[in-house]
Amino acid sequence: MNAQDIPELDVPSRCPTDLDRLMADLLPDLPGYANRVIQRRSDEYVPRYVIFAGLPEFEPLPQGSGPNNPPVSRLPSRQESSALTADLQQVFITTLERYYAEDGVVKYEQYHWLFLTPSAEGWRLVLMLSRTAYPQGAIPTPPRDSSDSDIARGIRLWLRDCGDRD
């Protein structure tokens, strides 16, 4: 086989600047990235796997205080003039996960609220909040800061790799 017989791969040279396109590229890869983060933990083996990531929603939630808009700690305000938060974008995604317990398999969903911003190096995950919904109609957990979670680490690794495609 000669070099001219090898088809050229259509690999993007940069991360998409459009958030919709970025999420369309990220979500199919996110379970693999998150599962590698989970399995690389040095402290213990966790029998947990991310099966699916998807259902992006781009409509931002209000960020003010009030009866229907409770304040969220660490949430950057829109009034901040920082370059980091000037172009802050909100995205909601869902992950389906599986945990292997002694008495069987437990499947659950996690709902993630991502705050991303474009930068000179590409997109950055600034903050992530998550809720967990267990099966059998249980009420989802309250939102928690999940910026250092396995999912957030998987997103950051994917964004890093996406930026390294130049």
JSON list of C-alpha atoms in Angstrom, two decimals:
[
{"chain": "A", "resi": 1, "resn": "MET", "atom": "CA", "xyz": [0.00, 0.00, 0.00]},
{"chain": "A", "resi": 2, "resn": "ASN", "atom": "CA", "xyz": [1.42, 3.37, -1.01]},
{"chain": "A", "resi": 3, "resn": "ALA", "atom": "CA", "xyz": [1.06, 6.62, 0.90]},
{"chain": "A", "resi": 4, "resn": "GLN", "atom": "CA", "xyz": [-1.27, 7.96, -1.78]},
{"chain": "A", "resi": 5, "resn": "ASP", "atom": "CA", "xyz": [-3.57, 4.92, -1.24]},
{"chain": "A", "resi": 6, "resn": "ILE", "atom": "CA", "xyz": [-4.21, 5.87, 2.41]},
{"chain": "A", "resi": 7, "resn": "PRO", "atom": "CA", "xyz": [-7.30, 8.06, 2.71]},
{"chain": "A", "resi": 8, "resn": "GLU", "atom": "CA", "xyz": [-6.86, 11.35, 4.53]},
{"chain": "A", "resi": 9, "resn": "LEU", "atom": "CA", "xyz": [-8.69, 11.54, 7.81]},
{"chain": "A", "resi": 10, "resn": "ASP", "atom": "CA", "xyz": [-11.03, 14.45, 8.29]},
{"chain": "A", "resi": 11, "resn": "VAL", "atom": "CA", "xyz": [-9.84, 15.36, 11.79]},
{"chain": "A", "resi": 12, "resn": "PRO", "atom": "CA", "xyz": [-10.76, 18.80, 13.05]},
{"chain": "A", "resi": 13, "resn": "SER", "atom": "CA", "xyz": [-7.72, 20.91, 13.82]},
{"chain": "A", "resi": 14, "resn": "ARG", "atom": "CA", "xyz": [-9.38, 22.84, 16.65]},
{"chain": "A", "resi": 15, "resn": "CYS", "atom": "CA", "xyz": [-12.22, 22.54, 19.11]},
{"chain": "A", "resi": 16, "resn": "PRO", "atom": "CA", "xyz": [-15.43, 24.01, 17.76]},
{"chain": "A", "resi": 17, "resn": "THR", "atom": "CA", "xyz": [-16.05, 27.60, 18.81]},
{"chain": "A", "resi": 18, "resn": "ASP", "atom": "CA", "xyz": [-19.80, 26.98, 18.65]},
{"chain": "A", "resi": 19, "resn": "LEU", "atom": "CA", "xyz": [-21.10, 25.54, 21.94]},
{"chain": "A", "resi": 20, "resn": "ASP", "atom": "CA", "xyz": [-23.73, 23.35, 20.24]},
{"chain": "A", "resi": 21, "resn": "ARG", "atom": "CA", "xyz": [-21.06, 21.74, 18.04]},
{"chain": "A", "resi": 22, "resn": "LEU", "atom": "CA", "xyz": [-18.66, 21.41, 20.98]},
{"chain": "A", "resi": 23, "resn": "MET", "atom": "CA", "xyz": [-21.24, 19.48, 22.99]},
{"chain": "A", "resi": 24, "resn": "ALA", "atom": "CA", "xyz": [-22.15, 17.31, 19.99]},
{"chain": "A", "resi": 25, "resn": "ASP", "atom": "CA", "xyz": [-18.48, 16.34, 19.73]},
{"chain": "A", "resi": 26, "resn": "LEU", "atom": "CA", "xyz": [-17.90, 15.95, 23.50]},
{"chain": "A", "resi": 27, "resn": "LEU", "atom": "CA", "xyz": [-20.90, 13.90, 24.61]},
{"chain": "A", "resi": 28, "resn": "PRO", "atom": "CA", "xyz": [-20.23, 10.68, 22.66]},
{"chain": "A", "resi": 29, "resn": "ASP", "atom": "CA", "xyz": [-16.67, 10.61, 24.04]},
{"chain": "A", "resi": 30, "resn": "LEU", "atom": "CA", "xyz": [-17.48, 11.61, 27.63]},
{"chain": "A", "resi": 31, "resn": "PRO", "atom": "CA", "xyz": [-18.31, 8.12, 29.00]},
{"chain": "A", "resi": 32, "resn": "GLY", "atom": "CA", "xyz": [-14.91, 6.80, 27.88]},
{"chain": "A", "resi": 33, "resn": "TYR", "atom": "CA", "xyz": [-13.05, 9.77, 29.33]},
{"chain": "A", "resi": 34, "resn": "ALA", "atom": "CA", "xyz": [-14.97, 9.63, 32.63]},
{"chain": "A", "resi": 35, "resn": "ASN", "atom": "CA", "xyz": [-14.51, 5.85, 32.92]},
{"chain": "A", "resi": 36, "resn": "ARG", "atom": "CA", "xyz": [-10.74, 6.22, 32.47]},
{"chain": "A", "resi": 37, "resn": "VAL", "atom": "CA", "xyz": [-10.71, 8.85, 35.23]},
{"chain": "A", "resi": 38, "resn": "ILE", "atom": "CA", "xyz": [-12.72, 6.53, 37.51]},
{"chain": "A", "resi": 39, "resn": "GLN", "atom": "CA", "xyz": [-10.43, 3.55, 36.86]},
{"chain": "A", "resi": 40, "resn": "ARG", "atom": "CA", "xyz": [-7.20, 5.56, 37.31]},
{"chain": "A", "resi": 41, "resn": "ARG", "atom": "CA", "xyz": [-7.98, 6.50, 40.87]},
{"chain": "A", "resi": 42, "resn": "SER", "atom": "CA", "xyz": [-5.05, 5.40, 42.99]},
{"chain": "A", "resi": 43, "resn": "ASP", "atom": "CA", "xyz": [-6.95, 5.19, 46.28]},
{"chain": "A", "resi": 44, "resn": "GLU", "atom": "CA", "xyz": [-9.42, 2.41, 45.49]},
{"chain": "A", "resi": 45, "resn": "TYR", "atom": "CA", "xyz": [-11.20, 0.47, 42.77]},
{"chain": "A", "resi": 46, "resn": "VAL", "atom": "CA", "xyz": [-14.70, 1.78, 42.14]},
{"chain": "A", "resi": 47, "resn": "PRO", "atom": "CA", "xyz": [-17.10, -0.59, 40.36]},
{"chain": "A", "resi": 48, "resn": "ARG", "atom": "CA", "xyz": [-18.89, 2.32, 38.66]},
{"chain": "A", "resi": 49, "resn": "TYR", "atom": "CA", "xyz": [-19.22, 3.11, 34.97]},
{"chain": "A", "resi": 50, "resn": "VAL", "atom": "CA", "xyz": [-20.67, 5.92, 32.91]},
{"chain": "A", "resi": 51, "resn": "ILE", "atom": "CA", "xyz": [-22.84, 4.33, 30.22]},
{"chain": "A", "resi": 52, "resn": "PHE", "atom": "CA", "xyz": [-24.26, 7.33, 28.37]},
{"chain": "A", "resi": 53, "resn": "ALA", "atom": "CA", "xyz": [-23.92, 11.11, 28.25]},
{"chain": "A", "resi": 54, "resn": "GLY", "atom": "CA", "xyz": [-26.32, 13.26, 26.34]},
{"chain": "A", "resi": 55, "resn": "LEU", "atom": "CA", "xyz": [-29.49, 15.27, 26.23]},
{"chain": "A", "resi": 56, "resn": "PRO", "atom": "CA", "xyz": [-27.82, 18.69, 26.13]},
{"chain": "A", "resi": 57, "resn": "GLU", "atom": "CA", "xyz": [-30.01, 21.66, 27.01]},
{"chain": "A", "resi": 58, "resn": "PHE", "atom": "CA", "xyz": [-28.71, 25.15, 26.29]},
{"chain": "A", "resi": 59, "resn": "GLU", "atom": "CA", "xyz": [-31.41, 27.39, 27.79]},
{"chain": "A", "resi": 60, "resn": "PRO", "atom": "CA", "xyz": [-29.69, 29.15, 30.73]},
{"chain": "A", "resi": 61, "resn": "LEU", "atom": "CA", "xyz": [-31.31, 29.37, 34.15]},
{"chain": "A", "resi": 62, "resn": "PRO", "atom": "CA", "xyz": [-31.59, 32.77, 35.83]},
{"chain": "A", "resi": 63, "resn": "GLN", "atom": "CA", "xyz": [-28.79, 33.50, 38.27]},
{"chain": "A", "resi": 64, "resn": "GLY", "atom": "CA", "xyz": [-30.41, 36.04, 40.59]},
{"chain": "A", "resi": 65, "resn": "SER", "atom": "CA", "xyz": [-31.77, 35.64, 44.08]},
{"chain": "A", "resi": 66, "resn": "GLY", "atom": "CA", "xyz": [-35.45, 35.37, 44.85]},
{"chain": "A", "resi": 67, "resn": "PRO", "atom": "CA", "xyz": [-38.10, 32.78, 45.65]},
{"chain": "A", "resi": 68, "resn": "ASN", "atom": "CA", "xyz": [-37.79, 31.05, 42.28]},
{"chain": "A", "resi": 69, "resn": "ASN", "atom": "CA", "xyz": [-34.11, 31.85, 41.68]},
{"chain": "A", "resi": 70, "resn": "PRO", "atom": "CA", "xyz": [-32.22, 30.84, 44.81]},
{"chain": "A", "resi": 71, "resn": "PRO", "atom": "CA", "xyz": [-28.62, 32.02, 44.95]},
{"chain": "A", "resi": 72, "resn": "VAL", "atom": "CA", "xyz": [-26.01, 29.37, 44.24]},
{"chain": "A", "resi": 73, "resn": "SER", "atom": "CA", "xyz": [-22.73, 29.70, 46.09]},
{"chain": "A", "resi": 74, "resn": "ARG", "atom": "CA", "xyz": [-19.61, 30.06, 43.93]},
{"chain": "A", "resi": 75, "resn": "LEU", "atom": "CA", "xyz": [-21.77, 30.85, 40.90]},
{"chain": "A", "resi": 76, "resn": "PRO", "atom": "CA", "xyz": [-20.08, 33.68, 39.02]},
{"chain": "A", "resi": 77, "resn": "SER", "atom": "CA", "xyz": [-22.35, 36.69, 38.70]},
{"chain": "A", "resi": 78, "resn": "ARG", "atom": "CA", "xyz": [-23.05, 38.23, 35.31]},
{"chain": "A", "resi": 79, "resn": "GLN", "atom": "CA", "xyz": [-21.97, 41.60, 36.68]},
{"chain": "A", "resi": 80, "resn": "GLU", "atom": "CA", "xyz": [-18.39, 40.48, 37.12]},
{"chain": "A", "resi": 81, "resn": "SER", "atom": "CA", "xyz": [-16.15, 42.12, 34.55]},
{"chain": "A", "resi": 82, "resn": "SER", "atom": "CA", "xyz": [-13.58, 39.33, 34.65]},
{"chain": "A", "resi": 83, "resn": "ALA", "atom": "CA", "xyz": [-12.53, 37.98, 31.26]},
{"chain": "A", "resi": 84, "resn": "LEU", "atom": "CA", "xyz": [-13.17, 34.49, 32.67]},
{"chain": "A", "resi": 85, "resn": "THR", "atom": "CA", "xyz": [-16.88, 35.08, 33.27]},
{"chain": "A", "resi": 86, "resn": "ALA", "atom": "CA", "xyz": [-17.62, 37.59, 30.50]},
{"chain": "A", "resi": 87, "resn": "ASP", "atom": "CA", "xyz": [-18.57, 34.84, 28.03]},
{"chain": "A", "resi": 88, "resn": "LEU", "atom": "CA", "xyz": [-19.82, 32.26, 30.52]},
{"chain": "A", "resi": 89, "resn": "GLN", "atom": "CA", "xyz": [-22.08, 29.69, 28.81]},
{"chain": "A", "resi": 90, "resn": "GLN", "atom": "CA", "xyz": [-24.47, 27.28, 30.56]},
{"chain": "A", "resi": 91, "resn": "VAL", "atom": "CA", "xyz": [-25.18, 23.75, 29.39]},
{"chain": "A", "resi": 92, "resn": "PHE", "atom": "CA", "xyz": [-27.18, 20.99, 31.04]},
{"chain": "A", "resi": 93, "resn": "ILE", "atom": "CA", "xyz": [-26.35, 17.35, 30.35]},
{"chain": "A", "resi": 94, "resn": "THR", "atom": "CA", "xyz": [-27.45, 13.99, 31.72]},
{"chain": "A", "resi": 95, "resn": "THR", "atom": "CA", "xyz": [-25.32, 10.94, 32.38]},
{"chain": "A", "resi": 96, "resn": "LEU", "atom": "CA", "xyz": [-26.56, 7.40, 32.91]},
{"chain": "A", "resi": 97, "resn": "GLU", "atom": "CA", "xyz": [-24.30, 5.47, 35.24]},
{"chain": "A", "resi": 98, "resn": "ARG", "atom": "CA", "xyz": [-24.07, 1.95, 36.63]},
{"chain": "A", "resi": 99, "resn": "TYR", "atom": "CA", "xyz": [-22.72, 0.88, 40.00]},
{"chain": "A", "resi": 100, "resn": "TYR", "atom": "CA", "xyz": [-22.03, -2.74, 40.93]},
{"chain": "A", "resi": 101, "resn": "ALA", "atom": "CA", "xyz": [-23.07, -3.35, 44.55]},
{"chain": "A", "resi": 102, "resn": "GLU", "atom": "CA", "xyz": [-22.94, -6.61, 46.51]},
{"chain": "A", "resi": 103, "resn": "ASP", "atom": "CA", "xyz": [-26.65, -7.18, 45.99]},
{"chain": "A", "resi": 104, "resn": "GLY", "atom": "CA", "xyz": [-26.75, -6.32, 42.28]},
{"chain": "A", "resi": 105, "resn": "VAL", "atom": "CA", "xyz": [-26.49, -3.56, 39.73]},
{"chain": "A", "resi": 106, "resn": "VAL", "atom": "CA", "xyz": [-27.78, -0.06, 40.42]},
{"chain": "A", "resi": 107, "resn": "LYS", "atom": "CA", "xyz": [-28.42, 2.30, 37.51]},
{"chain": "A", "resi": 108, "resn": "TYR", "atom": "CA", "xyz": [-28.87, 6.00, 38.15]},
{"chain": "A", "resi": 109, "resn": "GLU", "atom": "CA", "xyz": [-28.87, 9.30, 36.33]},
{"chain": "A", "resi": 110, "resn": "GLN", "atom": "CA", "xyz": [-26.88, 12.40, 37.11]},
{"chain": "A", "resi": 111, "resn": "TYR", "atom": "CA", "xyz": [-27.91, 15.85, 35.94]},
{"chain": "A", "resi": 112, "resn": "HIS", "atom": "CA", "xyz": [-25.02, 18.24, 35.38]},
{"chain": "A", "resi": 113, "resn": "TRP", "atom": "CA", "xyz": [-25.08, 22.03, 35.05]},
{"chain": "A", "resi": 114, "resn": "LEU", "atom": "CA", "xyz": [-21.88, 23.07, 33.27]},
{"chain": "A", "resi": 115, "resn": "PHE", "atom": "CA", "xyz": [-20.49, 26.59, 33.14]},
{"chain": "A", "resi": 116, "resn": "LEU", "atom": "CA", "xyz": [-18.03, 26.90, 30.25]},
{"chain": "A", "resi": 117, "resn": "THR", "atom": "CA", "xyz": [-16.12, 29.85, 28.88]},
{"chain": "A", "resi": 118, "resn": "PRO", "atom": "CA", "xyz": [-14.03, 30.25, 25.76]},
{"chain": "A", "resi": 119, "resn": "SER", "atom": "CA", "xyz": [-10.41, 31.28, 26.25]},
{"chain": "A", "resi": 120, "resn": "ALA", "atom": "CA", "xyz": [-7.30, 31.73, 24.13]},
{"chain": "A", "resi": 121, "resn": "GLU", "atom": "CA", "xyz": [-6.45, 28.06, 24.80]},
{"chain": "A", "resi": 122, "resn": "GLY", "atom": "CA", "xyz": [-9.97, 26.81, 23.98]},
{"chain": "A", "resi": 123, "resn": "TRP", "atom": "CA", "xyz": [-13.02, 26.09, 26.10]},
{"chain": "A", "resi": 124, "resn": "ARG", "atom": "CA", "xyz": [-12.67, 25.88, 29.89]},
{"chain": "A", "resi": 125, "resn": "LEU", "atom": "CA", "xyz": [-14.98, 24.27, 32.42]},
{"chain": "A", "resi": 126, "resn": "VAL", "atom": "CA", "xyz": [-15.31, 26.93, 35.13]},
{"chain": "A", "resi": 127, "resn": "LEU", "atom": "CA", "xyz": [-17.87, 25.29, 37.41]},
{"chain": "A", "resi": 128, "resn": "MET", "atom": "CA", "xyz": [-20.12, 22.25, 37.44]},
{"chain": "A", "resi": 129, "resn": "LEU", "atom": "CA", "xyz": [-23.10, 21.49, 39.67]},
{"chain": "A", "resi": 130, "resn": "SER", "atom": "CA", "xyz": [-24.75, 18.07, 39.74]},
{"chain": "A", "resi": 131, "resn": "ARG", "atom": "CA", "xyz": [-27.77, 16.22, 41.09]},
{"chain": "A", "resi": 132, "resn": "THR", "atom": "CA", "xyz": [-28.19, 12.46, 41.35]},
{"chain": "A", "resi": 133, "resn": "ALA", "atom": "CA", "xyz": [-31.46, 10.61, 40.70]},
{"chain": "A", "resi": 134, "resn": "TYR", "atom": "CA", "xyz": [-31.66, 7.04, 41.89]},
{"chain": "A", "resi": 135, "resn": "PRO", "atom": "CA", "xyz": [-34.25, 4.55, 40.59]},
{"chain": "A", "resi": 136, "resn": "GLN", "atom": "CA", "xyz": [-37.68, 3.76, 42.04]},
{"chain": "A", "resi": 137, "resn": "GLY", "atom": "CA", "xyz": [-38.91, 7.36, 41.99]},
{"chain": "A", "resi": 138, "resn": "ALA", "atom": "CA", "xyz": [-36.49, 8.71, 44.60]},
{"chain": "A", "resi": 139, "resn": "ILE", "atom": "CA", "xyz": [-36.20, 12.49, 44.78]},
{"chain": "A", "resi": 140, "resn": "PRO", "atom": "CA", "xyz": [-32.96, 13.76, 43.16]},
{"chain": "A", "resi": 141, "resn": "THR", "atom": "CA", "xyz": [-30.29, 14.98, 45.53]},
{"chain": "A", "resi": 142, "resn": "PRO", "atom": "CA", "xyz": [-29.86, 18.74, 46.02]},
{"chain": "A", "resi": 143, "resn": "PRO", "atom": "CA", "xyz": [-27.38, 20.40, 43.64]},
{"chain": "A", "resi": 144, "resn": "ARG", "atom": "CA", "xyz": [-23.77, 20.02, 44.75]},
{"chain": "A", "resi": 145, "resn": "ASP", "atom": "CA", "xyz": [-20.51, 21.47, 43.49]},
{"chain": "A", "resi": 146, "resn": "SER", "atom": "CA", "xyz": [-19.10, 18.70, 41.31]},
{"chain": "A", "resi": 147, "resn": "SER", "atom": "CA", "xyz": [-16.29, 20.71, 39.71]},
{"chain": "A", "resi": 148, "resn": "ASP", "atom": "CA", "xyz": [-13.74, 18.12, 40.87]},
{"chain": "A", "resi": 149, "resn": "SER", "atom": "CA", "xyz": [-15.85, 15.03, 40.14]},
{"chain": "A", "resi": 150, "resn": "ASP", "atom": "CA", "xyz": [-14.92, 12.23, 37.75]},
{"chain": "A", "resi": 151, "resn": "ILE", "atom": "CA", "xyz": [-17.29, 13.64, 35.12]},
{"chain": "A", "resi": 152, "resn": "ALA", "atom": "CA", "xyz": [-15.78, 17.14, 35.40]},
{"chain": "A", "resi": 153, "resn": "ARG", "atom": "CA", "xyz": [-12.27, 15.71, 35.17]},
{"chain": "A", "resi": 154, "resn": "GLY", "atom": "CA", "xyz": [-13.31, 13.73, 32.09]},
{"chain": "A", "resi": 155, "resn": "ILE", "atom": "CA", "xyz": [-14.69, 16.91, 30.51]},
{"chain": "A", "resi": 156, "resn": "ARG", "atom": "CA", "xyz": [-11.49, 18.83, 31.27]},
{"chain": "A", "resi": 157, "resn": "LEU", "atom": "CA", "xyz": [-9.35, 16.04, 29.78]},
{"chain": "A", "resi": 158, "resn": "TRP", "atom": "CA", "xyz": [-11.50, 15.97, 26.64]},
{"chain": "A", "resi": 159, "resn": "LEU", "atom": "CA", "xyz": [-11.27, 19.77, 26.31]},
{"chain": "A", "resi": 160, "resn": "ARG", "atom": "CA", "xyz": [-7.50, 19.55, 26.72]},
{"chain": "A", "resi": 161, "resn": "ASP", "atom": "CA", "xyz": [-7.25, 16.84, 24.07]},
{"chain": "A", "resi": 162, "resn": "CYS", "atom": "CA", "xyz": [-9.57, 18.77, 21.78]},
{"chain": "A", "resi": 163, "resn": "GLY", "atom": "CA", "xyz": [-7.30, 21.82, 22.07]},
{"chain": "A", "resi": 164, "resn": "ASP", "atom": "CA", "xyz": [-4.22, 19.69, 21.35]},
{"chain": "A", "resi": 165, "resn": "ARG", "atom": "CA", "xyz": [-5.49, 18.66, 17.91]},
{"chain": "A", "resi": 166, "resn": "ASP", "atom": "CA", "xyz": [-3.83, 21.67, 16.27]}
]
